[in-house]
Amino acid sequence: MEDHILIRYGELSLKKTNRKQFVTKVTNHIKRSLSEYKNLEFESRGMRFYVILNNTPSNKVIEKLEKIPGVYSFSVVSRTASNLDDICKLAEEIVRKEIGTNATFKVETNRADKTFPMVSLDISKAVSRHLFINIPGLKADVHKPDFVLDIDVRNEGTFIYTKTYYGMGGLPAGCLGKTVLMVSGGIDSIVAGYLSIKKGMTVDAIHFESYPYTSDLALQKVVDLLEQISPYAEYLNINLFVVPFTNIQEAIYKHCRDDYGITIMRRMMYRIAERIAKARGALAIINGENIGQVASQTLESISVIENVVDIPVIRPLAILDKKDIMDISNQIGTYEISIRPYEDCCTVFVPKHPVIKPLISIAEKEESKFEYAPLLEEAIANTKRLVLHKDKHYDAIKKEFVSEDDLI
Ligand code: ATP
Ligand code: MG
């Protein structure tokens, strides 16, 4: 009984040419994330993948499978030989155990094994008849049954189940290449990161820190947010680049028009993000911008800010409602972390009246009032890389994470 988990890939089936490679990526991800369960065995059959439980509790496996991009759905299934007697026997056993007696039901059969001597409809009818005869109180209801008993007749055996769980969907982690994620401690950017991972991108995170205006607690928030999404990522760990941003912000504050402060600050962030992206071989910058949310996210602002880089900038949240973003953040467990009250570097130097429709010419003129190039170089040279592992919690306050590694 219930000895296998049958896993189905979703969007994968659309991408014919890369299919094999994608399947390998998902199955490797599945195996890696389940590696602590030593009894498991795995069986790959074309577009399906089986985890053979060998007494491992299925709920533990399900928890892991829910976090693997490219897994569309899965079912805990029982397996038997592909002949009608065995199928009926197993169907009865499952209904008695999982459904009980007084219920309405429907049998659905998928006959992938075309050598099986009966067509799907006849198999469904024969099994239904067997259940009626042997389990009193059962009733058929083809429209709104209490449960559906799925029978999947395949060459390798017949699989019977009553419940399908939905996975994350999306594409296998890392199959579409590398990006950098601009991540703050807010609600949005981490959701943008999650959606990007879900869609097959690897992310290296970049956080701009304004120490001592922002505290270690603000950085801890970013670390905690990234750890929360690391189980979804390809290697189960995420690089975090922490860029010291204070000198740049102070220079902007000192030299530039107040209302252009944020525009220019964001142009500086983009410039540094592009440098790190190119050094890391990343093909795009991801951020949590959401059109119209604040002054720096009007279309005019976005175009003046983006003007300084020569790399695609992807904004997964661009047109979502705040409510939808919050729903996702609740679902992935980042919301509670994001609303911790620590200041972010953006909130420290906020002008009273930020420009809503900035002009490139004015932004450039303001930037020419100070030598920003050496400040960018200095920030990049002093950037620290932290490697966040899923199994190891980093304590930003104790600075346990500071790595001696080469920066970029
Ligand atoms: P969030 O909730 O993600 O902080 P936000 O609505 O507060 O977003 P902004 O502060 O204007 O918006 O930032 C827009 C985007 O710029 C963020 O979603 C994030 O991608 C990036 N960003 C903002 N602050 C930082 C930071 N300190 N370090 C890295 N990226 C940042
Ligand atoms: Mg923010």
Short mmCIF file of C-alpha atoms and ligand atoms in Angstrom, two decimals:
data_model
loop_
_atom_site.label_atom_id
_atom_site.label_comp_id
_atom_site.label_asym_id
_atom_site.label_seq_id
_atom_site.Cartn_x
_atom_site.Cartn_y
_atom_site.Cartn_z
CA MET A 1 0.00 0.00 0.00
CA GLU A 2 1.01 3.59 -0.68
CA ASP A 3 4.52 2.60 -1.39
CA HIS A 4 5.39 5.04 -4.15
CA ILE A 5 5.15 8.70 -4.92
CA LEU A 6 4.43 9.43 -8.54
CA ILE A 7 5.78 12.79 -9.69
CA ARG A 8 4.66 14.64 -12.81
CA TYR A 9 6.54 17.46 -14.51
CA GLY A 10 4.49 20.36 -15.77
CA GLU A 11 5.70 22.98 -18.20
CA LEU A 12 8.59 20.75 -19.04
CA SER A 13 6.56 18.84 -21.52
CA LEU A 14 6.25 21.98 -23.61
CA LYS A 15 9.94 22.39 -24.20
CA LYS A 16 10.64 19.41 -26.40
CA THR A 17 14.26 20.05 -27.34
CA ASN A 18 15.52 20.63 -23.82
CA ARG A 19 13.28 18.08 -22.24
CA LYS A 20 15.90 15.51 -21.36
CA GLN A 21 18.19 18.03 -19.79
CA PHE A 22 15.33 19.58 -17.82
CA VAL A 23 14.17 16.21 -16.54
CA THR A 24 17.68 15.42 -15.37
CA LYS A 25 17.82 18.73 -13.51
CA VAL A 26 14.55 18.15 -11.67
CA THR A 27 15.32 14.56 -10.80
CA ASN A 28 18.75 15.53 -9.50
CA HIS A 29 17.12 18.25 -7.42
CA ILE A 30 14.60 15.75 -6.04
CA LYS A 31 17.32 13.26 -5.15
CA ARG A 32 19.49 15.93 -3.55
CA SER A 33 16.72 17.35 -1.43
CA LEU A 34 15.71 13.87 -0.25
CA SER A 35 19.24 12.64 0.35
CA GLU A 36 18.73 12.39 4.13
CA TYR A 37 16.21 9.56 3.64
CA LYS A 38 18.42 6.60 2.99
CA ASN A 39 15.71 4.00 2.26
CA LEU A 40 14.33 5.78 -0.76
CA GLU A 41 14.79 4.44 -4.26
CA PHE A 42 14.12 6.31 -7.47
CA GLU A 43 12.78 5.22 -10.82
CA SER A 44 12.62 7.45 -13.87
CA ARG A 45 10.11 6.62 -16.62
CA GLY A 46 10.01 9.19 -19.38
CA MET A 47 7.96 12.12 -18.19
CA ARG A 48 7.23 10.57 -14.82
CA PHE A 49 9.37 9.89 -11.85
CA TYR A 50 8.74 7.54 -8.97
CA VAL A 51 10.05 7.77 -5.45
CA ILE A 52 9.83 4.33 -3.86
CA LEU A 53 9.28 4.92 -0.16
CA ASN A 54 10.43 1.65 1.44
CA ASN A 55 8.70 2.68 4.69
CA THR A 56 9.88 6.29 4.69
CA PRO A 57 6.93 8.44 5.90
CA SER A 58 5.29 10.02 2.86
CA ASN A 59 4.58 13.35 4.60
CA LYS A 60 8.30 14.05 4.97
CA VAL A 61 8.85 13.43 1.30
CA ILE A 62 5.83 15.55 0.34
CA GLU A 63 7.17 18.54 2.30
CA LYS A 64 10.35 18.43 0.25
CA LEU A 65 8.63 17.89 -3.08
CA GLU A 66 6.51 21.00 -2.56
CA LYS A 67 9.67 23.08 -2.78
CA ILE A 68 11.12 21.79 -6.02
CA PRO A 69 10.68 23.95 -9.14
CA GLY A 70 9.59 21.91 -12.15
CA VAL A 71 7.49 19.48 -10.10
CA TYR A 72 3.95 20.02 -11.29
CA SER A 73 2.03 17.53 -9.21
CA PHE A 74 2.45 14.27 -7.35
CA SER A 75 0.41 11.51 -5.81
CA VAL A 76 1.05 8.94 -3.15
CA VAL A 77 0.26 5.77 -5.04
CA SER A 78 -0.02 2.04 -4.45
CA ARG A 79 1.39 -0.30 -7.02
CA THR A 80 0.25 -3.67 -8.21
CA ALA A 81 0.64 -5.92 -11.23
CA SER A 82 -1.27 -4.94 -14.37
CA ASN A 83 -4.06 -7.53 -14.32
CA LEU A 84 -7.71 -6.99 -13.47
CA ASP A 85 -7.83 -9.23 -10.39
CA ASP A 86 -4.93 -7.50 -8.70
CA ILE A 87 -6.25 -4.09 -9.68
CA CYS A 88 -9.68 -4.82 -8.16
CA LYS A 89 -8.13 -6.22 -5.00
CA LEU A 90 -5.92 -3.20 -4.47
CA ALA A 91 -8.74 -0.76 -5.32
CA GLU A 92 -10.91 -2.35 -2.66
CA GLU A 93 -8.13 -2.23 -0.09
CA ILE A 94 -7.52 1.49 -0.78
CA VAL A 95 -11.19 2.43 -0.63
CA ARG A 96 -11.67 0.59 2.66
CA LYS A 97 -8.65 2.27 4.17
CA GLU A 98 -8.90 5.80 2.81
CA ILE A 99 -12.54 6.38 2.04
CA GLY A 100 -14.59 4.14 4.27
CA THR A 101 -18.00 2.85 3.25
CA ASN A 102 -20.64 5.58 3.03
CA ALA A 103 -19.36 7.72 0.22
CA THR A 104 -19.91 8.54 -3.42
CA PHE A 105 -17.14 7.81 -5.85
CA LYS A 106 -16.00 7.62 -9.40
CA VAL A 107 -13.26 5.54 -11.01
CA GLU A 108 -11.03 7.10 -13.65
CA THR A 109 -8.67 4.97 -15.62
CA ASN A 110 -5.76 5.96 -17.77
CA ARG A 111 -4.50 3.08 -19.87
CA ALA A 112 -0.97 4.03 -20.95
CA ASP A 113 -0.14 0.35 -21.53
CA LYS A 114 -1.96 -0.30 -24.80
CA THR A 115 -1.24 -4.03 -24.58
CA PHE A 116 -3.64 -4.29 -21.64
CA PRO A 117 -6.63 -6.29 -22.95
CA MET A 118 -9.42 -3.91 -21.85
CA VAL A 119 -10.03 -0.27 -22.75
CA SER A 120 -10.06 2.39 -20.00
CA LEU A 121 -13.82 2.65 -19.72
CA ASP A 122 -14.22 -1.10 -19.28
CA ILE A 123 -11.53 -1.17 -16.61
CA SER A 124 -13.34 1.63 -14.72
CA LYS A 125 -16.64 -0.23 -15.00
CA ALA A 126 -15.18 -3.55 -13.86
CA VAL A 127 -13.48 -1.97 -10.84
CA SER A 128 -16.63 0.00 -9.91
CA ARG A 129 -18.68 -3.18 -10.08
CA HIS A 130 -16.19 -4.97 -7.84
CA LEU A 131 -16.35 -2.13 -5.30
CA PHE A 132 -20.17 -2.02 -5.29
CA ILE A 133 -20.41 -5.73 -4.67
CA ASN A 134 -17.80 -5.83 -1.94
CA ILE A 135 -18.26 -2.56 -0.05
CA PRO A 136 -21.83 -1.87 1.07
CA GLY A 137 -22.91 1.78 1.17
CA LEU A 138 -20.77 2.99 -1.71
CA LYS A 139 -22.58 4.94 -4.41
CA ALA A 140 -21.51 6.12 -7.81
CA ASP A 141 -21.58 9.82 -8.67
CA VAL A 142 -19.89 10.82 -11.88
CA HIS A 143 -20.51 14.56 -11.45
CA LYS A 144 -19.65 15.43 -7.87
CA PRO A 145 -18.16 12.37 -6.22
CA ASP A 146 -16.70 12.50 -2.72
CA PHE A 147 -13.59 10.90 -4.11
CA VAL A 148 -12.06 9.87 -7.40
CA LEU A 149 -10.13 6.66 -7.56
CA ASP A 150 -7.46 7.05 -10.22
CA ILE A 151 -6.10 3.97 -11.92
CA ASP A 152 -3.04 4.34 -14.05
CA VAL A 153 -2.27 1.22 -16.07
CA ARG A 154 1.33 1.25 -17.30
CA ASN A 155 3.90 -1.19 -18.58
CA GLU A 156 5.80 -1.08 -15.34
CA GLY A 157 2.69 -1.84 -13.26
CA THR A 158 -0.65 -0.33 -12.27
CA PHE A 159 -0.79 2.60 -9.88
CA ILE A 160 -3.87 3.49 -7.86
CA TYR A 161 -4.40 6.67 -5.86
CA THR A 162 -7.09 9.01 -4.59
CA LYS A 163 -5.31 12.30 -4.09
CA THR A 164 -3.11 14.60 -6.15
CA TYR A 165 -0.96 17.31 -4.60
CA TYR A 166 0.17 20.31 -6.57
CA GLY A 167 3.86 21.24 -6.52
CA MET A 168 5.44 24.59 -7.32
CA GLY A 169 5.25 24.17 -11.07
CA GLY A 170 7.68 26.39 -12.93
CA LEU A 171 10.92 25.18 -14.44
CA PRO A 172 13.82 23.21 -12.96
CA ALA A 173 16.04 25.32 -10.76
CA GLY A 174 18.95 26.79 -12.66
CA CYS A 175 17.94 25.58 -16.11
CA LEU A 176 17.60 29.07 -17.55
CA GLY A 177 20.88 30.51 -16.29
CA LYS A 178 22.23 32.92 -13.78
CA THR A 179 20.92 36.26 -12.55
CA VAL A 180 21.59 38.67 -9.74
CA LEU A 181 18.78 39.67 -7.37
CA MET A 182 18.72 43.10 -5.74
CA VAL A 183 17.35 42.20 -2.34
CA SER A 184 16.25 44.51 0.44
CA GLY A 185 14.59 43.60 3.72
CA GLY A 186 11.17 44.53 2.35
CA ILE A 187 8.30 42.40 1.21
CA ASP A 188 8.77 42.64 -2.52
CA SER A 189 12.28 41.78 -3.56
CA ILE A 190 12.41 38.40 -1.87
CA VAL A 191 9.15 37.46 -3.61
CA ALA A 192 10.75 38.51 -6.90
CA GLY A 193 13.66 36.22 -6.00
CA TYR A 194 11.39 33.29 -5.24
CA LEU A 195 9.49 33.70 -8.51
CA SER A 196 12.75 33.84 -10.44
CA ILE A 197 14.04 30.66 -8.85
CA LYS A 198 10.71 29.04 -9.55
CA LYS A 199 11.06 29.99 -13.18
CA GLY A 200 14.40 28.25 -13.53
CA MET A 201 16.86 31.03 -12.76
CA THR A 202 19.78 30.86 -10.38
CA VAL A 203 20.12 33.96 -8.23
CA ASP A 204 23.08 35.60 -6.58
CA ALA A 205 21.74 38.15 -4.11
CA ILE A 206 23.05 41.70 -3.79
CA HIS A 207 22.26 43.82 -0.76
CA PHE A 208 23.29 47.45 -0.34
CA GLU A 209 24.09 48.20 3.25
CA SER A 210 24.32 51.64 4.82
CA TYR A 211 26.20 50.81 7.94
CA PRO A 212 26.06 52.45 10.53
CA TYR A 213 22.78 54.07 9.48
CA THR A 214 21.33 50.61 9.18
CA SER A 215 21.92 48.01 11.87
CA ASP A 216 23.09 44.43 11.82
CA LEU A 217 19.47 43.52 12.42
CA ALA A 218 18.62 44.89 8.99
CA LEU A 219 21.24 42.62 7.45
CA GLN A 220 20.05 39.71 9.56
CA LYS A 221 16.64 40.22 8.03
CA VAL A 222 18.04 39.86 4.53
CA VAL A 223 19.98 36.74 5.56
CA ASP A 224 16.83 35.24 7.10
CA LEU A 225 14.77 36.07 4.02
CA LEU A 226 17.26 34.39 1.72
CA GLU A 227 17.50 31.35 3.96
CA GLN A 228 13.74 31.08 3.74
CA ILE A 229 13.87 30.74 -0.05
CA SER A 230 17.09 28.73 -0.29
CA PRO A 231 15.32 25.31 -0.21
CA TYR A 232 13.86 26.16 -3.63
CA ALA A 233 17.24 26.99 -5.13
CA GLU A 234 19.33 24.74 -7.31
CA TYR A 235 22.22 24.19 -4.94
CA LEU A 236 20.29 24.75 -1.73
CA ASN A 237 22.51 27.67 -0.95
CA ILE A 238 22.61 31.25 -2.11
CA ASN A 239 25.48 33.72 -2.43
CA LEU A 240 24.81 37.06 -0.82
CA PHE A 241 26.96 40.03 -1.83
CA VAL A 242 26.84 42.78 0.74
CA VAL A 243 27.86 46.11 -0.78
CA PRO A 244 28.89 48.96 1.56
CA PHE A 245 26.80 51.81 0.26
CA THR A 246 27.14 54.50 2.92
CA ASN A 247 29.83 56.63 1.25
CA ILE A 248 27.85 56.78 -1.96
CA GLN A 249 24.67 57.75 -0.19
CA GLU A 250 26.42 60.44 1.83
CA ALA A 251 27.98 61.89 -1.30
CA ILE A 252 24.62 61.98 -3.07
CA TYR A 253 23.04 63.61 -0.05
CA LYS A 254 25.80 66.20 0.12
CA HIS A 255 26.10 67.10 -3.57
CA CYS A 256 22.82 66.46 -5.37
CA ARG A 257 19.40 68.02 -5.52
CA ASP A 258 17.26 66.61 -2.80
CA ASP A 259 14.35 65.56 -5.04
CA TYR A 260 16.73 63.57 -7.31
CA GLY A 261 18.39 61.78 -4.38
CA ILE A 262 16.54 58.49 -4.81
CA THR A 263 16.78 58.50 -8.59
CA ILE A 264 20.54 58.89 -8.38
CA MET A 265 20.91 56.42 -5.55
CA ARG A 266 19.09 53.83 -7.63
CA ARG A 267 21.22 54.56 -10.68
CA MET A 268 24.27 53.86 -8.49
CA MET A 269 22.72 50.60 -7.27
CA TYR A 270 22.04 49.51 -10.84
CA ARG A 271 25.60 50.33 -11.91
CA ILE A 272 27.05 48.21 -9.11
CA ALA A 273 24.55 45.40 -9.69
CA GLU A 274 25.54 45.31 -13.35
CA ARG A 275 29.23 45.09 -12.46
CA ILE A 276 28.62 42.22 -10.07
CA ALA A 277 26.32 40.51 -12.59
CA LYS A 278 28.95 40.64 -15.31
CA ALA A 279 31.69 39.45 -12.98
CA ARG A 280 29.50 36.50 -11.98
CA GLY A 281 28.51 35.64 -15.54
CA ALA A 282 24.89 36.56 -14.79
CA LEU A 283 22.65 37.50 -17.69
CA ALA A 284 20.10 39.75 -15.99
CA ILE A 285 19.33 41.81 -12.92
CA ILE A 286 16.15 40.92 -11.00
CA ASN A 287 14.48 43.31 -8.59
CA GLY A 288 11.22 43.85 -6.75
CA GLU A 289 10.12 47.02 -8.50
CA ASN A 290 6.40 47.37 -8.93
CA ILE A 291 5.09 49.99 -11.31
CA GLY A 292 3.51 52.94 -9.57
CA GLN A 293 4.22 51.73 -6.03
CA VAL A 294 6.46 54.67 -5.08
CA ALA A 295 7.98 57.73 -6.79
CA SER A 296 11.05 55.80 -7.95
CA GLN A 297 8.86 53.17 -9.62
CA THR A 298 6.89 55.29 -12.07
CA LEU A 299 7.58 54.39 -15.69
CA GLU A 300 9.49 57.66 -16.05
CA SER A 301 11.67 56.85 -13.02
CA ILE A 302 12.27 53.30 -14.14
CA SER A 303 13.44 54.45 -17.54
CA VAL A 304 15.82 57.09 -16.12
CA ILE A 305 17.22 54.58 -13.64
CA GLU A 306 17.58 51.74 -16.12
CA ASN A 307 19.32 54.03 -18.57
CA VAL A 308 22.68 53.52 -16.82
CA VAL A 309 22.95 49.78 -17.46
CA ASP A 310 23.38 47.60 -20.45
CA ILE A 311 21.89 44.34 -19.17
CA PRO A 312 18.27 43.18 -19.03
CA VAL A 313 16.46 44.13 -15.84
CA ILE A 314 13.64 41.74 -14.97
CA ARG A 315 10.86 42.84 -12.66
CA PRO A 316 8.73 39.80 -11.85
CA LEU A 317 6.37 41.92 -9.73
CA ALA A 318 6.06 44.80 -12.19
CA ILE A 319 2.32 44.65 -12.62
CA LEU A 320 1.10 42.65 -9.64
CA ASP A 321 -1.18 44.12 -6.99
CA LYS A 322 0.36 44.52 -3.55
CA LYS A 323 -2.17 42.01 -2.24
CA ASP A 324 -0.97 39.33 -4.66
CA ILE A 325 2.62 39.99 -3.64
CA MET A 326 1.66 39.71 0.01
CA ASP A 327 -0.19 36.48 -0.63
CA ILE A 328 2.93 34.95 -2.15
CA SER A 329 5.10 36.23 0.70
CA ASN A 330 2.74 34.64 3.21
CA GLN A 331 2.70 31.41 1.29
CA ILE A 332 6.49 31.13 1.22
CA GLY A 333 6.88 32.32 4.80
CA THR A 334 8.80 35.54 4.16
CA TYR A 335 6.11 38.01 5.19
CA GLU A 336 6.73 37.78 8.94
CA ILE A 337 10.43 38.38 8.41
CA SER A 338 9.89 41.27 5.99
CA ILE A 339 7.72 43.23 8.39
CA ARG A 340 10.34 43.31 11.15
CA PRO A 341 10.84 47.01 11.76
CA TYR A 342 14.48 47.65 10.83
CA GLU A 343 15.49 50.50 8.59
CA ASP A 344 16.70 49.82 5.13
CA CYS A 345 19.28 51.96 3.36
CA CYS A 346 16.55 53.42 1.15
CA THR A 347 14.54 54.66 4.07
CA VAL A 348 17.45 56.47 5.75
CA PHE A 349 18.05 59.14 3.12
CA VAL A 350 14.52 59.62 1.81
CA PRO A 351 13.86 63.12 0.46
CA LYS A 352 10.64 64.90 1.40
CA HIS A 353 9.47 65.26 -2.19
CA PRO A 354 11.12 62.73 -4.50
CA VAL A 355 10.73 63.53 -8.17
CA ILE A 356 8.01 61.45 -9.84
CA LYS A 357 8.91 62.20 -13.46
CA PRO A 358 12.69 62.61 -13.47
CA LEU A 359 14.66 63.57 -16.57
CA ILE A 360 17.86 61.87 -17.67
CA SER A 361 19.50 65.22 -18.38
CA ILE A 362 18.96 66.45 -14.82
CA ALA A 363 20.03 63.13 -13.30
CA GLU A 364 23.26 63.30 -15.30
CA LYS A 365 23.87 66.91 -14.34
CA GLU A 366 23.42 66.14 -10.67
CA GLU A 367 25.73 63.15 -10.88
CA SER A 368 28.42 65.28 -12.49
CA LYS A 369 28.62 67.31 -9.29
CA PHE A 370 30.78 64.68 -7.63
CA GLU A 371 33.28 61.99 -8.60
CA TYR A 372 31.19 58.90 -8.23
CA ALA A 373 33.32 56.45 -10.24
CA PRO A 374 35.96 55.96 -7.51
CA LEU A 375 33.21 55.56 -4.93
CA LEU A 376 31.68 52.76 -7.00
CA GLU A 377 35.09 51.10 -7.31
CA GLU A 378 35.59 51.35 -3.58
CA ALA A 379 32.17 49.86 -2.83
CA ILE A 380 32.80 46.95 -5.19
CA ALA A 381 36.27 46.35 -3.77
CA ASN A 382 34.81 46.18 -0.25
CA THR A 383 31.85 44.00 -1.06
CA LYS A 384 31.67 40.82 1.03
CA ARG A 385 30.38 37.51 -0.17
CA LEU A 386 28.45 35.32 2.24
CA VAL A 387 27.42 31.84 1.28
CA LEU A 388 24.10 30.96 2.87
CA HIS A 389 23.61 27.21 3.27
CA LYS A 390 20.24 25.76 3.94
CA ASP A 391 21.50 23.71 6.86
CA LYS A 392 23.56 26.36 8.53
CA HIS A 393 22.06 29.38 10.15
CA TYR A 394 24.09 32.54 9.92
CA ASP A 395 24.12 35.03 12.69
CA ALA A 396 24.69 38.44 11.22
CA ILE A 397 24.87 40.04 14.61
CA LYS A 398 27.73 37.84 15.72
CA LYS A 399 29.23 38.26 12.25
CA GLU A 400 29.73 34.53 12.02
CA PHE A 401 29.17 34.59 8.34
CA VAL A 402 31.97 36.89 7.22
CA SER A 403 33.81 34.97 4.58
CA GLU A 404 37.40 35.42 3.56
CA ASP A 405 36.57 34.37 0.04
CA ASP A 406 37.37 36.31 -3.01
CA LEU A 407 34.73 38.76 -3.48
CA ILE A 408 33.24 38.28 -6.86
P1 ATP B 1 11.05 45.97 -1.18
O1 ATP B 1 9.79 45.68 -0.44
O2 ATP B 1 11.57 44.83 -1.93
O3 ATP B 1 12.09 46.60 -0.31
P2 ATP B 1 10.11 48.50 -2.03
O4 ATP B 1 8.73 48.54 -2.42
O5 ATP B 1 10.47 48.93 -0.65
O6 ATP B 1 10.67 47.04 -2.29
P3 ATP B 1 12.21 50.19 -3.10
O7 ATP B 1 12.79 50.39 -1.75
O8 ATP B 1 11.98 51.36 -3.93
O9 ATP B 1 10.84 49.38 -3.09
O10 ATP B 1 13.12 49.25 -3.89
C1 ATP B 1 12.79 48.72 -5.14
C2 ATP B 1 13.66 47.52 -5.38
O11 ATP B 1 15.04 47.90 -5.33
C3 ATP B 1 13.53 46.46 -4.31
O12 ATP B 1 12.44 45.61 -4.56
C4 ATP B 1 14.85 45.76 -4.42
O13 ATP B 1 14.88 44.86 -5.52
C5 ATP B 1 15.79 46.90 -4.71
N1 ATP B 1 16.38 47.43 -3.46
C6 ATP B 1 15.89 48.37 -2.65
N2 ATP B 1 16.70 48.55 -1.58
C7 ATP B 1 17.72 47.70 -1.72
C8 ATP B 1 18.88 47.37 -0.95
N3 ATP B 1 19.16 47.98 0.21
N4 ATP B 1 19.70 46.43 -1.42
C9 ATP B 1 19.44 45.78 -2.58
N5 ATP B 1 18.38 46.04 -3.34
C10 ATP B 1 17.52 46.98 -2.92
MG MG B 2 12.70 48.48 0.03
#
